[in-house]
């Protein structure tokens, strides 16, 4: 199993990234801010307008260290990766499946079953752990609705119908999300998903968590020789890592949503960590972003037992494990792609 290394987050704007030997050097106005060995890193994520030297980009590309550029509020801009690796036969099979909507739906439905299953058990855990803080009957009804939708999805071979069922399930889950916010309810609330820009503190955190998860998933897919841009549920669109968006669906709730809720309910994040812009957009402050990213790195190191593989791995390796299972399915080593079902 792949070793989980560190991600370097560069949160200061206008920092230039350069190469010195086997080290990455952070410069701002010719002043050296830091120097780190690259062999300890698996990715570099830079916020704000940040330059990087061609030598550094070439070095990282050769060693499968991704460099990701985001805006200061976490919106994806670009990702620098090296040449495609892996078996060309695997990528050709991926393209053939993507071109066939029925075959695409058979894989995509397992992504969505994983997503809905995990959402269902998030709701069930809330009824078990906080029966006096939530409307238990409402949560149980939503859980039952998700179970019914999963039965329909299991036989679905039409992508449009699959998207419709996924939308119904997402609505049932999202309508209960605000009740799962148990602390700081005056400052943290969720009414609907808003992005580009996020319009409240919760959506600002969700957007950043999804961006980080998408980058990790794209890196995992490229690492096993798949093309992160050729998807099954999300169809081809220039510049969009469609397969990464597909595979992260099953991890959105159990990985990103639960992380955001814990940051609120444990009072790690507070209202001082956010600012509202004139256009209504809500973004994190520099200090808030640093707290969020530090906790995200800690989360990635937590150990779990993978429900399908039965191996003890860190949360940060879950996208790599799922990418490997998807590659095995496309090579016909597995009859179906096994989604990540966490309970």
Short mmCIF file of C-alpha atoms in Angstrom, two decimals:
data_model
loop_
_atom_site.label_atom_id
_atom_site.label_comp_id
_atom_site.label_asym_id
_atom_site.label_seq_id
_atom_site.Cartn_x
_atom_site.Cartn_y
_atom_site.Cartn_z
CA UNK A 1 0.00 0.00 0.00
CA UNK A 2 1.16 3.49 -0.82
CA UNK A 3 2.84 5.40 2.00
CA UNK A 4 0.95 8.52 3.01
CA UNK A 5 3.32 11.47 2.88
CA UNK A 6 2.68 15.12 3.70
CA UNK A 7 0.98 17.85 1.73
CA UNK A 8 2.60 21.28 1.84
CA UNK A 9 -0.03 24.03 2.03
CA UNK A 10 1.23 27.48 1.02
CA UNK A 11 -1.37 29.90 2.39
CA UNK A 12 0.46 33.23 2.03
CA UNK A 13 -0.26 35.09 -1.24
CA UNK A 14 2.46 36.07 -3.72
CA UNK A 15 4.91 33.40 -2.60
CA UNK A 16 7.23 32.10 -5.32
CA UNK A 17 8.09 28.40 -5.23
CA UNK A 18 11.54 27.40 -6.46
CA UNK A 19 13.88 24.41 -6.49
CA UNK A 20 17.23 24.13 -4.75
CA UNK A 21 18.74 20.67 -5.05
CA UNK A 22 16.11 18.26 -3.71
CA UNK A 23 14.35 20.98 -1.73
CA UNK A 24 11.44 23.33 -2.33
CA UNK A 25 12.18 26.94 -1.35
CA UNK A 26 9.49 29.51 -0.55
CA UNK A 27 10.39 33.08 -1.51
CA UNK A 28 8.51 36.35 -1.05
CA UNK A 29 10.10 39.49 -2.46
CA UNK A 30 13.47 37.66 -2.54
CA UNK A 31 13.18 36.82 1.17
CA UNK A 32 13.43 33.12 1.96
CA UNK A 33 10.41 32.06 4.03
CA UNK A 34 11.11 28.36 4.22
CA UNK A 35 12.90 25.34 2.78
CA UNK A 36 11.65 21.74 2.84
CA UNK A 37 12.94 18.44 1.39
CA UNK A 38 10.71 17.27 -1.44
CA UNK A 39 11.13 13.57 -0.73
CA UNK A 40 8.81 14.03 2.28
CA UNK A 41 5.98 15.46 0.14
CA UNK A 42 3.30 13.93 -2.05
CA UNK A 43 1.69 17.21 -3.10
CA UNK A 44 1.98 21.01 -2.86
CA UNK A 45 -1.20 23.11 -2.60
CA UNK A 46 -0.72 26.85 -3.09
CA UNK A 47 -3.42 29.42 -2.26
CA UNK A 48 -3.53 32.79 -4.00
CA UNK A 49 -1.55 33.96 -7.01
CA UNK A 50 1.65 31.96 -6.60
CA UNK A 51 4.44 31.41 -9.09
CA UNK A 52 6.51 28.25 -9.43
CA UNK A 53 9.78 27.78 -11.30
CA UNK A 54 9.87 25.47 -14.34
CA UNK A 55 12.67 23.54 -12.63
CA UNK A 56 10.46 22.83 -9.61
CA UNK A 57 7.48 21.84 -11.75
CA UNK A 58 9.66 19.50 -13.80
CA UNK A 59 11.20 17.94 -10.71
CA UNK A 60 7.80 17.35 -9.11
CA UNK A 61 6.26 16.02 -12.32
CA UNK A 62 9.02 13.42 -12.68
CA UNK A 63 8.48 12.23 -9.10
CA UNK A 64 4.68 12.22 -9.11
CA UNK A 65 4.40 15.18 -6.71
CA UNK A 66 1.39 17.23 -7.77
CA UNK A 67 1.32 21.03 -7.55
CA UNK A 68 -2.17 22.50 -7.18
CA UNK A 69 -3.05 26.19 -7.48
CA UNK A 70 -6.17 27.51 -5.72
CA UNK A 71 -7.61 30.97 -5.16
CA UNK A 72 -7.38 32.36 -1.62
CA UNK A 73 -10.92 31.10 -0.90
CA UNK A 74 -10.11 27.60 -2.16
CA UNK A 75 -11.48 27.58 -5.72
CA UNK A 76 -9.49 25.30 -8.02
CA UNK A 77 -7.35 26.99 -10.70
CA UNK A 78 -4.87 24.47 -12.08
CA UNK A 79 -2.94 21.30 -11.32
CA UNK A 80 0.53 20.40 -12.54
CA UNK A 81 1.15 16.68 -13.03
CA UNK A 82 3.69 14.64 -14.96
CA UNK A 83 3.32 12.36 -17.96
CA UNK A 84 0.70 9.62 -17.86
CA UNK A 85 1.84 6.45 -16.18
CA UNK A 86 0.47 2.95 -16.04
CA UNK A 87 -0.83 0.42 -18.51
CA UNK A 88 -2.08 1.93 -21.77
CA UNK A 89 -4.51 -0.99 -22.04
CA UNK A 90 -6.12 0.14 -18.78
CA UNK A 91 -6.65 3.67 -20.07
CA UNK A 92 -8.07 2.37 -23.36
CA UNK A 93 -10.53 0.25 -21.39
CA UNK A 94 -11.46 3.31 -19.33
CA UNK A 95 -12.20 5.25 -22.53
CA UNK A 96 -14.28 2.40 -23.98
CA UNK A 97 -16.40 2.19 -20.83
CA UNK A 98 -16.80 5.97 -20.68
CA UNK A 99 -18.05 6.02 -24.30
CA UNK A 100 -20.74 3.43 -23.49
CA UNK A 101 -23.43 5.02 -21.30
CA UNK A 102 -24.83 1.68 -20.09
CA UNK A 103 -21.39 0.44 -18.98
CA UNK A 104 -20.72 3.86 -17.44
CA UNK A 105 -23.96 3.68 -15.49
CA UNK A 106 -23.08 0.26 -14.08
CA UNK A 107 -19.94 1.70 -12.49
CA UNK A 108 -21.43 5.11 -11.66
CA UNK A 109 -24.33 3.55 -9.75
CA UNK A 110 -21.85 1.97 -7.33
CA UNK A 111 -20.30 5.38 -6.67
CA UNK A 112 -23.77 6.70 -5.86
CA UNK A 113 -24.76 3.68 -3.77
CA UNK A 114 -21.63 4.30 -1.70
CA UNK A 115 -22.57 7.96 -1.30
CA UNK A 116 -26.17 7.28 -0.26
CA UNK A 117 -25.23 4.38 2.03
CA UNK A 118 -22.74 6.59 3.86
CA UNK A 119 -25.26 9.43 4.10
CA UNK A 120 -27.83 6.99 5.51
CA UNK A 121 -25.49 5.89 8.28
CA UNK A 122 -24.54 9.46 9.11
CA UNK A 123 -28.25 10.06 9.76
CA UNK A 124 -28.57 6.81 11.72
CA UNK A 125 -25.62 7.69 13.94
CA UNK A 126 -27.20 11.03 14.73
CA UNK A 127 -30.37 9.28 15.95
CA UNK A 128 -28.25 6.97 18.09
CA UNK A 129 -25.88 9.54 19.55
CA UNK A 130 -28.07 12.66 19.82
CA UNK A 131 -31.73 11.56 20.14
CA UNK A 132 -32.58 14.59 22.28
CA UNK A 133 -30.95 17.11 19.96
CA UNK A 134 -32.59 16.18 16.65
CA UNK A 135 -35.99 15.16 15.29
CA UNK A 136 -35.51 11.38 15.41
CA UNK A 137 -38.67 10.53 13.46
CA UNK A 138 -37.63 12.91 10.68
CA UNK A 139 -34.14 11.39 10.48
CA UNK A 140 -35.53 7.84 10.48
CA UNK A 141 -37.91 8.73 7.66
CA UNK A 142 -35.05 10.20 5.62
CA UNK A 143 -32.94 7.09 6.30
CA UNK A 144 -35.74 4.86 5.04
CA UNK A 145 -36.11 7.04 1.95
CA UNK A 146 -32.40 6.64 1.20
CA UNK A 147 -32.73 2.86 1.56
CA UNK A 148 -35.58 2.82 -0.96
CA UNK A 149 -33.61 4.93 -3.44
CA UNK A 150 -30.61 2.59 -3.16
CA UNK A 151 -32.81 -0.35 -4.19
CA UNK A 152 -33.85 1.53 -7.34
CA UNK A 153 -30.28 2.57 -8.13
CA UNK A 154 -29.05 -1.02 -7.89
CA UNK A 155 -30.93 -1.87 -11.10
CA UNK A 156 -30.43 1.47 -12.88
CA UNK A 157 -28.57 1.47 -16.20
CA UNK A 158 -29.50 4.94 -17.41
CA UNK A 159 -27.27 7.89 -16.48
CA UNK A 160 -30.05 10.51 -16.53
CA UNK A 161 -32.27 8.36 -14.30
CA UNK A 162 -29.30 7.75 -12.01
CA UNK A 163 -28.69 11.49 -11.67
CA UNK A 164 -32.36 12.01 -10.84
CA UNK A 165 -32.30 9.38 -8.08
CA UNK A 166 -29.05 10.79 -6.72
CA UNK A 167 -30.65 14.24 -6.63
CA UNK A 168 -33.61 12.92 -4.60
CA UNK A 169 -31.25 11.31 -2.11
CA UNK A 170 -29.09 14.43 -1.83
CA UNK A 171 -32.18 16.54 -1.09
CA UNK A 172 -33.32 14.18 1.68
CA UNK A 173 -29.86 14.27 3.27
CA UNK A 174 -29.24 18.01 2.86
CA UNK A 175 -32.58 18.88 4.46
CA UNK A 176 -31.29 17.29 7.70
CA UNK A 177 -27.78 18.72 7.54
CA UNK A 178 -28.59 21.84 9.55
CA UNK A 179 -29.86 19.74 12.48
CA UNK A 180 -26.46 18.02 12.61
CA UNK A 181 -24.89 21.35 13.56
CA UNK A 182 -25.11 21.08 17.33
CA UNK A 183 -22.93 24.01 18.42
CA UNK A 184 -22.52 27.69 17.43
CA UNK A 185 -25.85 27.60 15.63
CA UNK A 186 -26.12 31.39 15.37
CA UNK A 187 -22.93 31.54 13.31
CA UNK A 188 -23.03 28.18 11.52
CA UNK A 189 -26.16 27.12 9.65
CA UNK A 190 -26.94 25.31 6.41
CA UNK A 191 -30.02 26.04 4.31
CA UNK A 192 -28.83 25.03 0.85
CA UNK A 193 -25.59 24.32 -0.97
CA UNK A 194 -24.04 27.51 -2.37
CA UNK A 195 -20.73 27.72 -4.25
CA UNK A 196 -18.87 30.09 -6.55
CA UNK A 197 -19.15 31.89 -4.22
CA UNK A 198 -20.14 30.21 -0.93
CA UNK A 199 -22.63 32.43 0.89
CA UNK A 200 -22.22 31.28 4.50
CA UNK A 201 -19.59 29.86 6.84
CA UNK A 202 -20.65 26.23 6.41
CA UNK A 203 -20.59 26.38 2.62
CA UNK A 204 -17.17 28.04 2.71
CA UNK A 205 -15.85 25.08 4.70
CA UNK A 206 -17.60 22.50 2.51
CA UNK A 207 -16.21 24.06 -0.66
CA UNK A 208 -12.64 23.92 0.61
CA UNK A 209 -13.03 20.36 1.93
CA UNK A 210 -14.46 19.17 -1.41
CA UNK A 211 -11.63 20.87 -3.32
CA UNK A 212 -9.00 19.18 -1.15
CA UNK A 213 -10.73 15.81 -1.45
CA UNK A 214 -11.03 16.19 -5.23
CA UNK A 215 -7.30 16.89 -5.52
CA UNK A 216 -6.43 13.86 -3.37
CA UNK A 217 -8.74 11.66 -5.44
CA UNK A 218 -7.32 12.90 -8.75
CA UNK A 219 -3.78 12.15 -7.52
CA UNK A 220 -4.85 8.67 -6.44
CA UNK A 221 -6.39 7.89 -9.83
CA UNK A 222 -3.33 9.10 -11.72
CA UNK A 223 -1.19 7.05 -9.35
CA UNK A 224 -2.79 3.76 -10.44
CA UNK A 225 -2.62 4.65 -14.14
CA UNK A 226 -6.16 5.94 -14.71
CA UNK A 227 -7.07 9.26 -16.33
CA UNK A 228 -8.73 11.51 -13.74
CA UNK A 229 -10.42 13.51 -16.51
CA UNK A 230 -12.37 10.67 -18.17
CA UNK A 231 -15.43 10.00 -16.04
CA UNK A 232 -18.49 7.80 -16.05
CA UNK A 233 -21.20 9.77 -14.21
CA UNK A 234 -19.65 13.19 -14.83
CA UNK A 235 -19.22 13.39 -18.59
CA UNK A 236 -16.28 14.91 -20.44
CA UNK A 237 -15.73 18.63 -19.98
CA UNK A 238 -12.44 20.43 -20.74
CA UNK A 239 -10.49 21.12 -17.58
CA UNK A 240 -12.74 19.05 -15.28
CA UNK A 241 -11.38 15.97 -13.49
CA UNK A 242 -14.61 14.06 -14.10
CA UNK A 243 -13.49 10.67 -12.77
CA UNK A 244 -12.16 12.30 -9.59
CA UNK A 245 -15.58 13.90 -9.09
CA UNK A 246 -17.21 10.51 -9.70
CA UNK A 247 -15.14 8.60 -7.19
CA UNK A 248 -15.20 11.24 -4.46
CA UNK A 249 -19.03 11.07 -4.35
CA UNK A 250 -18.96 8.14 -1.93
CA UNK A 251 -16.48 10.03 0.30
CA UNK A 252 -18.22 13.42 0.41
CA UNK A 253 -20.40 12.69 3.42
CA UNK A 254 -18.32 10.30 5.45
CA UNK A 255 -15.04 12.14 4.86
CA UNK A 256 -15.63 15.83 4.05
CA UNK A 257 -19.06 16.53 5.59
CA UNK A 258 -18.26 14.81 8.89
CA UNK A 259 -14.96 16.66 9.03
CA UNK A 260 -16.71 20.03 8.60
CA UNK A 261 -19.33 19.16 11.21
CA UNK A 262 -16.65 18.14 13.70
CA UNK A 263 -14.80 21.43 13.15
CA UNK A 264 -18.01 23.28 14.07
CA UNK A 265 -19.30 21.05 16.85
CA UNK A 266 -15.90 20.81 18.55
CA UNK A 267 -15.58 24.61 18.23
CA UNK A 268 -12.27 24.39 16.38
CA UNK A 269 -13.63 26.95 13.90
CA UNK A 270 -15.58 30.01 15.03
CA UNK A 271 -17.16 33.10 13.48
CA UNK A 272 -13.88 35.06 13.70
CA UNK A 273 -12.39 32.66 11.14
CA UNK A 274 -14.60 34.04 8.33
CA UNK A 275 -15.18 37.33 6.56
CA UNK A 276 -18.01 38.38 4.25
CA UNK A 277 -17.08 40.23 1.06
CA UNK A 278 -19.10 43.05 -0.51
CA UNK A 279 -20.62 40.64 -3.05
CA UNK A 280 -21.91 38.39 -0.25
CA UNK A 281 -19.22 35.75 -0.64
CA UNK A 282 -17.89 34.26 2.60
CA UNK A 283 -14.22 33.30 2.78
CA UNK A 284 -11.90 32.10 5.50
CA UNK A 285 -9.36 34.35 7.13
CA UNK A 286 -5.69 33.37 6.92
CA UNK A 287 -5.75 32.07 10.49
CA UNK A 288 -8.99 30.19 9.90
CA UNK A 289 -7.61 28.54 6.77
CA UNK A 290 -4.47 27.46 8.61
CA UNK A 291 -6.54 25.86 11.39
CA UNK A 292 -8.70 24.09 8.82
CA UNK A 293 -5.75 22.73 6.84
CA UNK A 294 -3.88 21.59 9.94
CA UNK A 295 -6.93 19.64 11.10
CA UNK A 296 -7.41 18.21 7.58
CA UNK A 297 -3.85 16.85 7.63
CA UNK A 298 -4.45 15.34 11.06
CA UNK A 299 -7.66 13.71 9.80
CA UNK A 300 -5.77 12.11 6.92
CA UNK A 301 -3.44 10.38 9.37
CA UNK A 302 -6.22 8.73 11.42
CA UNK A 303 -6.26 4.93 11.09
CA UNK A 304 -9.31 2.91 10.02
CA UNK A 305 -9.94 -0.63 8.81
CA UNK A 306 -10.96 -0.58 5.15
CA UNK A 307 -14.43 -2.21 4.95
CA UNK A 308 -13.66 -4.18 1.75
CA UNK A 309 -9.92 -4.84 1.92
CA UNK A 310 -9.90 -5.53 5.66
CA UNK A 311 -6.56 -3.72 5.96
CA UNK A 312 -5.75 -1.03 8.50
CA UNK A 313 -4.96 2.18 6.61
CA UNK A 314 -5.15 5.92 7.20
CA UNK A 315 -8.09 8.02 6.00
CA UNK A 316 -5.73 9.76 3.59
CA UNK A 317 -5.12 6.47 1.78
CA UNK A 318 -8.81 5.71 1.21
CA UNK A 319 -8.87 7.46 -2.22
CA UNK A 320 -5.77 5.46 -3.23
CA UNK A 321 -7.41 2.20 -2.13
CA UNK A 322 -10.60 2.99 -4.06
CA UNK A 323 -8.61 3.99 -7.16
CA UNK A 324 -6.81 0.65 -7.01
CA UNK A 325 -10.11 -1.23 -6.73
CA UNK A 326 -11.53 0.67 -9.71
CA UNK A 327 -8.44 -0.20 -11.78
CA UNK A 328 -8.83 -3.87 -10.82
CA UNK A 329 -12.46 -3.82 -11.94
CA UNK A 330 -11.57 -2.26 -15.29
CA UNK A 331 -8.91 -4.97 -15.75
CA UNK A 332 -11.64 -7.58 -15.08
CA UNK A 333 -9.99 -8.72 -11.85
CA UNK A 334 -13.19 -7.78 -9.96
CA UNK A 335 -16.74 -8.37 -11.21
CA UNK A 336 -17.89 -5.01 -9.82
CA UNK A 337 -16.33 -1.88 -8.38
CA UNK A 338 -16.73 -2.13 -4.57
CA UNK A 339 -17.69 1.29 -3.16
CA UNK A 340 -16.43 2.50 0.22
CA UNK A 341 -19.25 1.56 2.60
CA UNK A 342 -18.52 2.97 6.06
CA UNK A 343 -20.74 2.25 9.05
#
